[in-house]
Short mmCIF file of N, CA and C and ligand atoms in Angstrom, two decimals:
data_model
loop_
_atom_site.label_atom_id
_atom_site.label_comp_id
_atom_site.label_asym_id
_atom_site.label_seq_id
_atom_site.Cartn_x
_atom_site.Cartn_y
_atom_site.Cartn_z
N UNK A 1 13.41 -8.39 22.35
CA UNK A 1 12.38 -7.90 21.61
C UNK A 1 12.16 -8.80 20.14
N UNK A 2 11.18 -9.45 20.07
CA UNK A 2 11.13 -10.61 18.59
C UNK A 2 11.06 -10.02 17.27
N UNK A 3 11.46 -10.59 16.61
CA UNK A 3 11.93 -9.95 15.04
C UNK A 3 10.61 -9.70 14.45
N UNK A 4 10.46 -8.98 13.44
CA UNK A 4 9.40 -8.74 12.55
C UNK A 4 9.06 -10.28 11.59
N UNK A 5 8.16 -11.14 11.11
CA UNK A 5 8.13 -12.27 10.41
C UNK A 5 7.59 -12.28 9.37
N UNK A 6 6.46 -11.66 9.68
CA UNK A 6 5.43 -10.83 8.41
C UNK A 6 5.63 -9.32 7.97
N UNK A 7 5.83 -9.40 7.17
CA UNK A 7 5.98 -7.57 6.89
C UNK A 7 4.55 -7.38 5.55
N UNK A 8 4.18 -6.57 5.69
CA UNK A 8 3.33 -5.95 5.07
C UNK A 8 3.79 -4.79 4.31
N UNK A 9 3.91 -4.29 2.79
CA UNK A 9 3.96 -2.97 2.73
C UNK A 9 2.87 -2.87 1.51
N UNK A 10 2.18 -1.18 1.94
CA UNK A 10 1.45 -1.00 1.22
C UNK A 10 2.21 0.12 0.50
N UNK A 11 1.93 0.33 -1.10
CA UNK A 11 2.78 0.80 -2.28
C UNK A 11 1.18 1.71 -2.95
N UNK A 12 1.25 3.25 -3.36
CA UNK A 12 0.27 3.61 -3.93
C UNK A 12 0.93 3.74 -5.63
N UNK A 13 1.79 3.06 -5.91
CA UNK A 13 2.20 3.13 -7.46
C UNK A 13 3.04 4.33 -7.65
N UNK A 14 2.72 5.43 -6.92
CA UNK A 14 3.75 6.75 -7.50
C UNK A 14 5.11 6.52 -7.07
N UNK A 15 5.46 7.67 -7.85
CA UNK A 15 6.98 7.66 -7.92
C UNK A 15 7.27 7.52 -6.63
N UNK A 16 6.91 8.06 -5.05
CA UNK A 16 7.03 7.93 -4.02
C UNK A 16 7.26 6.33 -3.41
N UNK A 17 6.61 5.76 -3.98
CA UNK A 17 6.62 4.18 -3.63
C UNK A 17 7.89 3.75 -3.59
N UNK A 18 8.69 3.45 -4.72
CA UNK A 18 10.36 2.92 -4.51
C UNK A 18 10.76 3.61 -3.09
N UNK A 19 10.27 4.29 -2.31
CA UNK A 19 10.98 4.94 -1.23
C UNK A 19 11.07 3.97 -0.08
N UNK A 20 9.35 3.56 -0.05
CA UNK A 20 8.72 2.96 1.04
C UNK A 20 9.24 1.24 0.62
N UNK A 21 9.09 1.14 -0.68
CA UNK A 21 9.59 -0.30 -1.04
C UNK A 21 10.72 -0.78 -0.31
N UNK A 22 12.03 0.43 -0.97
CA UNK A 22 13.27 -0.07 -0.41
C UNK A 22 13.12 0.18 1.39
N UNK A 23 12.70 0.94 1.90
CA UNK A 23 12.32 0.45 3.15
C UNK A 23 12.44 -0.99 3.75
N UNK A 24 10.79 -1.20 3.27
CA UNK A 24 10.46 -2.38 3.77
C UNK A 24 10.95 -3.29 3.36
N UNK A 25 11.89 -3.53 1.98
CA UNK A 25 12.92 -4.42 2.09
C UNK A 25 14.10 -4.68 2.78
N UNK A 26 14.72 -3.22 3.44
CA UNK A 26 15.64 -3.13 3.73
C UNK A 26 15.31 -3.95 5.90
N UNK A 27 14.17 -3.16 5.98
CA UNK A 27 13.63 -3.79 7.37
C UNK A 27 13.65 -5.23 7.46
N UNK A 28 13.11 -5.99 6.02
CA UNK A 28 13.06 -7.32 6.13
C UNK A 28 14.41 -8.08 5.96
N UNK A 29 15.35 -7.52 5.66
CA UNK A 29 16.54 -7.88 5.78
C UNK A 29 17.17 -7.73 6.87
N UNK A 30 16.87 -6.78 7.67
CA UNK A 30 17.54 -6.52 8.95
C UNK A 30 16.64 -7.82 9.66
N UNK A 31 15.97 -8.13 9.64
CA UNK A 31 14.86 -8.72 10.84
C UNK A 31 15.04 -10.58 9.72
N UNK A 32 16.02 -10.63 9.08
CA UNK A 32 16.07 -12.15 8.56
C UNK A 32 14.84 -13.02 7.75
N UNK A 33 13.90 -11.85 7.65
CA UNK A 33 12.40 -12.66 7.15
C UNK A 33 12.64 -12.25 5.28
N UNK A 34 12.02 -13.42 4.92
CA UNK A 34 11.56 -13.06 3.22
C UNK A 34 10.11 -13.14 3.17
N UNK A 35 9.56 -12.74 4.12
CA UNK A 35 8.31 -13.24 4.74
C UNK A 35 7.76 -11.42 4.26
N UNK A 36 8.54 -11.10 3.07
CA UNK A 36 7.67 -9.81 2.71
C UNK A 36 6.68 -9.82 1.94
N UNK A 37 5.48 -9.15 2.16
CA UNK A 37 4.38 -9.14 0.93
C UNK A 37 3.84 -7.43 0.82
N UNK A 38 3.58 -7.13 -0.70
CA UNK A 38 3.45 -5.97 -1.14
C UNK A 38 1.78 -5.66 -1.68
N UNK A 39 1.51 -5.00 -1.47
CA UNK A 39 0.05 -4.56 -1.60
C UNK A 39 -0.26 -3.34 -2.41
N UNK A 40 -0.63 -3.21 -3.34
CA UNK A 40 -1.75 -2.12 -4.21
C UNK A 40 -3.03 -2.36 -4.15
N UNK A 41 -3.69 -1.00 -3.63
CA UNK A 41 -5.12 -1.52 -3.71
C UNK A 41 -5.93 -0.49 -4.88
N UNK A 42 -6.70 -0.68 -5.34
CA UNK A 42 -7.12 -0.09 -6.91
C UNK A 42 -8.98 0.55 -6.03
N UNK A 43 -8.58 1.87 -6.40
CA UNK A 43 -10.00 2.20 -5.90
C UNK A 43 -10.94 2.22 -7.02
N UNK A 44 -12.14 2.10 -6.99
CA UNK A 44 -12.75 1.51 -8.03
C UNK A 44 -13.89 2.80 -8.32
N UNK A 45 -13.68 3.52 -9.80
CA UNK A 45 -14.09 4.76 -10.04
C UNK A 45 -15.26 4.90 -9.37
N UNK A 46 -16.13 3.72 -9.59
CA UNK A 46 -17.50 4.26 -9.51
C UNK A 46 -17.29 4.72 -7.60
N UNK A 47 -16.23 4.85 -7.14
CA UNK A 47 -16.30 5.10 -5.53
C UNK A 47 -16.25 6.67 -5.61
N UNK A 48 -15.56 7.06 -6.54
CA UNK A 48 -15.29 8.32 -6.72
C UNK A 48 -16.69 8.99 -7.29
N UNK A 49 -16.94 8.41 -8.23
CA UNK A 49 -18.27 9.23 -9.24
C UNK A 49 -19.67 8.51 -9.22
N UNK A 50 -19.65 7.52 -8.47
CA UNK A 50 -20.68 6.63 -8.95
C UNK A 50 -22.27 7.20 -7.92
N UNK A 51 -23.04 7.10 -9.12
CA UNK A 51 -24.20 7.79 -8.72
C UNK A 51 -24.36 8.99 -10.20
N UNK A 52 -23.41 9.83 -9.77
CA UNK A 52 -23.03 10.87 -10.38
C UNK A 52 -23.04 11.09 -11.85
N UNK A 53 -22.15 10.28 -12.24
CA UNK A 53 -22.29 10.12 -14.11
C UNK A 53 -22.12 9.00 -14.54
N UNK A 54 -23.63 9.17 -15.46
CA UNK A 54 -24.11 7.94 -16.26
C UNK A 54 -23.13 7.38 -16.92
N UNK A 55 -22.09 7.34 -16.46
CA UNK A 55 -20.61 6.25 -17.43
C UNK A 55 -20.44 5.13 -17.16
N UNK A 56 -20.30 4.22 -18.07
CA UNK A 56 -19.78 2.57 -17.80
C UNK A 56 -18.20 2.60 -18.14
N UNK A 57 -17.89 2.34 -16.87
CA UNK A 57 -16.37 2.86 -16.04
C UNK A 57 -15.84 1.59 -16.36
N UNK A 58 -15.98 0.24 -16.72
CA UNK A 58 -15.54 -1.02 -17.23
C UNK A 58 -14.47 -0.69 -18.21
N UNK A 59 -14.31 -0.46 -19.13
CA UNK A 59 -12.99 -0.33 -20.13
C UNK A 59 -11.85 0.81 -19.33
N UNK A 60 -12.15 1.74 -18.75
CA UNK A 60 -11.15 2.41 -18.55
C UNK A 60 -10.52 1.45 -16.57
N UNK A 61 -11.57 1.12 -16.03
CA UNK A 61 -11.04 0.06 -14.81
C UNK A 61 -10.17 -0.69 -15.05
N UNK A 62 -10.67 -1.81 -16.42
CA UNK A 62 -9.53 -2.51 -16.64
C UNK A 62 -8.29 -2.44 -17.48
N UNK A 63 -8.12 -1.04 -18.07
CA UNK A 63 -6.89 -0.42 -18.06
C UNK A 63 -6.30 0.34 -17.08
N UNK A 64 -6.82 0.25 -15.53
CA UNK A 64 -6.03 0.78 -14.89
C UNK A 64 -5.42 -0.26 -13.75
N UNK A 65 -6.27 -1.45 -14.05
CA UNK A 65 -6.04 -2.91 -13.24
C UNK A 65 -4.71 -3.61 -14.14
N UNK A 66 -4.79 -3.37 -15.40
CA UNK A 66 -3.61 -3.78 -16.21
C UNK A 66 -2.23 -3.19 -15.70
N UNK A 67 -2.48 -1.54 -15.73
CA UNK A 67 -0.83 -0.58 -15.16
C UNK A 67 -0.81 -0.96 -14.26
N UNK A 68 -1.86 -0.75 -13.36
CA UNK A 68 -1.50 -1.30 -11.90
C UNK A 68 -0.52 -2.60 -12.17
N UNK A 69 -0.94 -3.78 -12.34
CA UNK A 69 -0.26 -4.92 -12.46
C UNK A 69 0.63 -4.84 -13.14
N UNK A 70 1.02 -4.30 -13.99
CA UNK A 70 2.63 -4.62 -14.54
C UNK A 70 3.78 -3.38 -13.62
N UNK A 71 2.65 -2.13 -12.82
CA UNK A 71 3.53 -1.49 -12.43
C UNK A 71 4.41 -2.33 -11.26
N UNK A 72 3.34 -2.86 -10.35
CA UNK A 72 3.41 -3.95 -9.27
C UNK A 72 4.52 -4.63 -9.18
N UNK A 73 4.18 -5.59 -11.00
CA UNK A 73 5.32 -6.77 -11.11
C UNK A 73 6.76 -6.00 -11.39
N UNK A 74 7.07 -5.01 -11.93
CA UNK A 74 8.10 -4.36 -11.94
C UNK A 74 8.95 -3.49 -10.74
N UNK A 75 8.06 -2.82 -9.83
CA UNK A 75 8.78 -2.80 -8.29
C UNK A 75 8.82 -4.26 -7.70
N UNK A 76 8.05 -5.07 -7.57
CA UNK A 76 8.67 -6.58 -6.84
C UNK A 76 9.41 -7.41 -7.50
N UNK A 77 9.82 -7.22 -8.70
CA UNK A 77 10.87 -8.03 -9.08
C UNK A 77 11.84 -7.41 -8.85
N UNK A 78 12.38 -6.14 -8.92
CA UNK A 78 13.26 -5.59 -8.66
C UNK A 78 13.54 -6.05 -7.46
N UNK A 79 12.71 -5.66 -6.10
CA UNK A 79 13.38 -6.03 -4.99
C UNK A 79 12.91 -7.55 -4.64
N UNK A 80 12.81 -8.48 -5.30
CA UNK A 80 12.91 -9.94 -5.27
C UNK A 80 11.72 -10.52 -4.59
N UNK A 81 10.55 -10.10 -4.75
CA UNK A 81 9.22 -10.18 -4.24
C UNK A 81 8.52 -11.63 -5.02
N UNK A 82 8.38 -12.73 -4.55
CA UNK A 82 7.94 -14.08 -5.29
C UNK A 82 6.08 -12.79 -5.90
N UNK A 83 5.52 -13.68 -6.97
CA UNK A 83 4.51 -13.03 -7.37
C UNK A 83 3.14 -13.64 -6.40
N UNK A 84 3.49 -14.54 -5.48
CA UNK A 84 2.46 -14.48 -4.84
C UNK A 84 2.80 -14.08 -3.36
N UNK A 85 3.64 -13.08 -3.26
CA UNK A 85 3.62 -12.02 -2.31
C UNK A 85 3.04 -10.79 -2.59
N UNK A 86 2.69 -11.16 -3.87
CA UNK A 86 1.90 -9.35 -4.53
C UNK A 86 0.85 -9.48 -4.67
N UNK A 87 0.03 -8.63 -3.88
CA UNK A 87 -1.29 -8.58 -3.83
C UNK A 87 -1.84 -7.51 -4.65
N UNK A 88 -2.77 -7.58 -5.44
CA UNK A 88 -3.80 -6.36 -6.01
C UNK A 88 -5.09 -6.53 -6.12
N UNK A 89 -5.40 -5.90 -5.15
CA UNK A 89 -6.81 -5.83 -4.57
C UNK A 89 -7.98 -4.86 -4.81
N UNK A 90 -8.66 -4.91 -4.73
CA UNK A 90 -9.80 -3.36 -5.54
C UNK A 90 -10.81 -2.99 -4.30
N UNK A 91 -10.78 -1.87 -4.19
CA UNK A 91 -11.75 -1.16 -2.82
C UNK A 91 -11.09 -0.24 -2.19
N UNK A 92 -11.38 -0.01 -0.99
CA UNK A 92 -11.09 1.24 0.00
C UNK A 92 -9.67 0.69 0.10
N UNK A 93 -8.50 1.68 0.33
CA UNK A 93 -7.35 1.38 0.35
C UNK A 93 -7.23 0.78 2.33
N UNK A 94 -7.50 1.80 2.24
CA UNK A 94 -7.76 1.63 3.95
C UNK A 94 -8.27 0.01 4.78
N UNK A 95 -9.19 -0.53 4.19
CA UNK A 95 -9.94 -1.22 4.50
C UNK A 95 -9.04 -2.49 3.75
N UNK A 96 -8.88 -2.87 2.75
CA UNK A 96 -8.33 -3.84 2.13
C UNK A 96 -6.73 -4.03 2.69
N UNK A 97 -6.49 -3.01 3.17
CA UNK A 97 -4.79 -2.90 3.91
C UNK A 97 -4.94 -3.54 5.11
N UNK A 98 -6.07 -2.81 5.80
CA UNK A 98 -6.05 -3.89 7.03
C UNK A 98 -6.32 -4.73 7.10
N UNK A 99 -7.39 -5.30 6.22
CA UNK A 99 -8.04 -6.71 6.40
C UNK A 99 -6.88 -7.74 5.56
N UNK A 100 -6.09 -7.24 4.95
CA UNK A 100 -5.33 -8.32 4.08
C UNK A 100 -4.18 -8.70 5.40
N UNK A 101 -3.61 -7.56 5.80
CA UNK A 101 -2.82 -7.61 7.12
C UNK A 101 -3.14 -8.67 7.72
N UNK A 102 -4.43 -8.53 8.54
CA UNK A 102 -4.73 -9.28 9.51
C UNK A 102 -4.63 -10.69 8.81
N UNK A 103 -5.30 -11.15 7.89
CA UNK A 103 -5.49 -12.38 7.10
C UNK A 103 -3.83 -13.41 6.82
N UNK A 104 -2.72 -12.50 6.75
CA UNK A 104 -1.51 -12.34 6.42
C UNK A 104 -0.94 -13.08 7.82
N UNK A 105 -1.84 -12.62 8.79
CA UNK A 105 -0.74 -12.67 10.15
C UNK A 105 0.23 -11.92 10.41
N UNK A 106 0.22 -10.44 9.27
CA UNK A 106 0.91 -9.59 9.34
C UNK A 106 1.58 -9.12 10.83
N UNK A 107 3.24 -8.60 11.13
CA UNK A 107 3.47 -8.10 12.42
C UNK A 107 3.67 -6.90 12.12
N UNK A 108 3.72 -6.41 11.07
CA UNK A 108 4.73 -5.11 10.86
C UNK A 108 4.45 -4.55 9.44
N UNK A 109 3.36 -3.63 9.24
CA UNK A 109 2.74 -2.95 7.99
C UNK A 109 3.46 -1.63 7.74
N UNK A 110 4.37 -1.40 6.61
CA UNK A 110 4.69 -0.51 6.29
C UNK A 110 4.35 0.72 5.15
N UNK A 111 4.22 1.74 5.27
CA UNK A 111 3.57 2.80 4.15
C UNK A 111 4.20 4.06 4.60
N UNK A 112 3.70 4.71 3.27
CA UNK A 112 4.62 6.15 3.07
C UNK A 112 3.29 7.24 3.95
N UNK A 113 4.46 8.57 4.54
CA UNK A 113 3.86 9.22 5.03
C UNK A 113 4.28 10.80 4.68
N UNK A 114 3.53 11.76 3.98
CA UNK A 114 4.57 12.50 3.28
C UNK A 114 4.58 13.64 4.70
N UNK A 115 4.33 13.49 6.08
CA UNK A 115 4.64 14.61 6.58
C UNK A 115 4.15 15.60 6.43
N UNK A 116 3.34 16.06 6.03
CA UNK A 116 2.86 17.28 5.58
C UNK A 116 2.80 18.62 7.07
N UNK A 117 3.43 19.13 6.80
CA UNK A 117 3.07 20.31 7.36
C UNK A 117 1.39 20.90 7.59
N UNK A 118 1.18 21.73 8.73
CA UNK A 118 -0.31 22.38 9.12
C UNK A 118 -0.69 21.97 10.48
N UNK A 119 -2.27 21.68 10.13
CA UNK A 119 -2.87 21.88 11.71
C UNK A 119 -2.48 20.25 12.05
N UNK A 120 -1.81 20.34 13.60
CA UNK A 120 -1.73 19.05 14.69
C UNK A 120 -1.81 18.12 13.76
N UNK A 121 -3.26 16.97 13.58
CA UNK A 121 -3.22 15.74 13.22
C UNK A 121 -3.58 15.38 11.97
N UNK A 122 -3.11 16.52 11.09
CA UNK A 122 -2.76 16.19 9.63
C UNK A 122 -2.02 16.04 9.17
N UNK A 123 -0.89 15.70 10.11
CA UNK A 123 0.24 15.76 9.67
C UNK A 123 0.52 14.56 8.74
N UNK A 124 -0.08 13.31 8.78
CA UNK A 124 -0.35 12.32 7.53
C UNK A 124 -1.72 12.55 6.83
N UNK A 125 -1.09 11.84 5.95
CA UNK A 125 -2.51 11.57 4.85
C UNK A 125 -3.43 10.78 5.06
N UNK A 126 -5.04 10.38 4.49
CA UNK A 126 -6.07 10.29 5.22
C UNK A 126 -5.85 8.84 5.07
N UNK A 127 -5.04 7.69 4.37
CA UNK A 127 -4.92 6.84 4.36
C UNK A 127 -3.63 6.14 5.38
N UNK A 128 -2.82 6.78 5.58
CA UNK A 128 -1.81 6.60 6.51
C UNK A 128 -2.29 6.52 7.82
N UNK A 129 -2.96 7.55 7.95
CA UNK A 129 -3.84 8.20 9.30
C UNK A 129 -5.00 6.92 9.23
N UNK A 130 -5.90 6.60 8.70
CA UNK A 130 -6.64 5.25 8.82
C UNK A 130 -5.77 4.19 9.31
N UNK A 131 -4.75 4.13 8.78
CA UNK A 131 -4.44 2.76 8.86
C UNK A 131 -3.37 2.68 10.39
N UNK A 132 -2.85 3.32 10.36
CA UNK A 132 -2.21 3.31 12.08
C UNK A 132 -2.91 3.61 13.14
N UNK A 133 -4.37 4.16 12.92
CA UNK A 133 -5.20 4.33 13.96
C UNK A 133 -6.02 3.05 14.09
N UNK A 134 -6.23 2.51 13.13
CA UNK A 134 -6.80 0.82 12.74
C UNK A 134 -5.99 -0.18 12.97
N UNK A 135 -4.33 0.18 12.77
CA UNK A 135 -3.79 -1.23 12.96
C UNK A 135 -3.71 -1.72 14.05
N UNK A 136 -3.87 -3.04 14.13
CA UNK A 136 -3.55 -4.21 15.64
C UNK A 136 -1.97 -4.50 15.57
N UNK A 137 -1.59 -4.22 14.65
CA UNK A 137 0.08 -4.15 14.63
C UNK A 137 1.19 -3.07 14.89
N UNK A 138 2.10 -3.45 14.62
CA UNK A 138 2.84 -2.41 14.13
C UNK A 138 3.21 -1.76 13.01
N UNK A 139 3.28 -0.65 12.89
CA UNK A 139 3.30 0.68 11.71
C UNK A 139 4.69 1.14 11.92
N UNK A 140 5.59 1.12 10.51
CA UNK A 140 6.43 1.60 9.97
C UNK A 140 5.89 2.72 9.35
N UNK A 141 5.88 4.43 9.07
CA UNK A 141 5.59 5.01 8.56
C UNK A 141 6.55 5.96 8.18
N UNK A 142 6.90 5.70 6.79
CA UNK A 142 8.13 5.84 6.28
C UNK A 142 8.16 7.34 5.20
N UNK A 143 9.15 8.41 5.84
CA UNK A 143 8.99 9.40 5.57
C UNK A 143 8.88 9.88 3.90
N UNK A 144 8.22 10.60 3.36
CA UNK A 144 8.15 10.41 1.28
C UNK A 144 8.16 12.04 1.33
N UNK A 145 8.48 12.08 -0.29
CA UNK A 145 8.50 13.63 -0.59
C UNK A 145 9.50 14.26 0.19
N UNK A 146 8.89 15.43 0.21
CA UNK A 146 9.97 17.06 0.85
C UNK A 146 9.44 17.48 1.97
P1 AMP B 201 -1.66 9.09 1.59
O1 AMP B 201 -2.16 8.71 3.17
O2 AMP B 201 -2.58 9.10 0.53
O3 AMP B 201 -1.13 10.18 1.23
O4 AMP B 201 -0.92 7.43 1.27
C1 AMP B 201 0.27 7.33 2.51
C2 AMP B 201 0.74 5.78 2.18
O5 AMP B 201 -0.58 4.97 2.15
C3 AMP B 201 1.41 5.37 0.82
O6 AMP B 201 2.74 5.95 0.34
C4 AMP B 201 1.34 4.08 0.65
O7 AMP B 201 2.51 3.25 1.41
C5 AMP B 201 -0.41 4.01 1.26
N1 AMP B 201 -1.20 3.66 0.37
C6 AMP B 201 -2.01 4.94 -0.03
N2 AMP B 201 -3.15 4.45 -1.08
C7 AMP B 201 -2.79 3.45 -1.25
C8 AMP B 201 -3.37 2.24 -2.19
N3 AMP B 201 -3.90 2.69 -2.79
N4 AMP B 201 -2.74 1.00 -2.23
C9 AMP B 201 -1.69 0.60 -1.40
N5 AMP B 201 -1.14 1.60 -0.53
C10 AMP B 201 -1.90 2.75 -0.38
#
């Protein structure tokens, strides 16, 4: 079986992102590739509240962007991921992660999964589930949390 050459890890920048990042970096090391890309997607507040609340979200959105940039940079620096491999994009996480994975010619996407208990197909969160089912490449779901 061929090694993975281009790996994209999706991080939500919660405390659990570190576990996902660590696993992705380990897989990259085992596959002998330094082609590890990291993506975080910022969901515009207007997606959640658009139209319902007549507020200008731009100042809050700018602050979220700044915080995310700093957090992503810190996480990536810890694992030696170069600035040009750090991707901060805005939109729907599921769509943007899939689009970037294809654009980069990724052969493995790494993401976190809570492995929640419950009803059948609800074992994964919605983002993880959506990416897994839409992906044209291999997906590694790293078990995070309890
Ligand atoms: P969830 O489906 O929300 O439980 O998230 C599961 C995994 O999807 C996370 O551990 C990340 O790997 C990925 N993910 C979720 N939201 C984002 C996001 N905004 N940006 C990048 N990756 C994300």
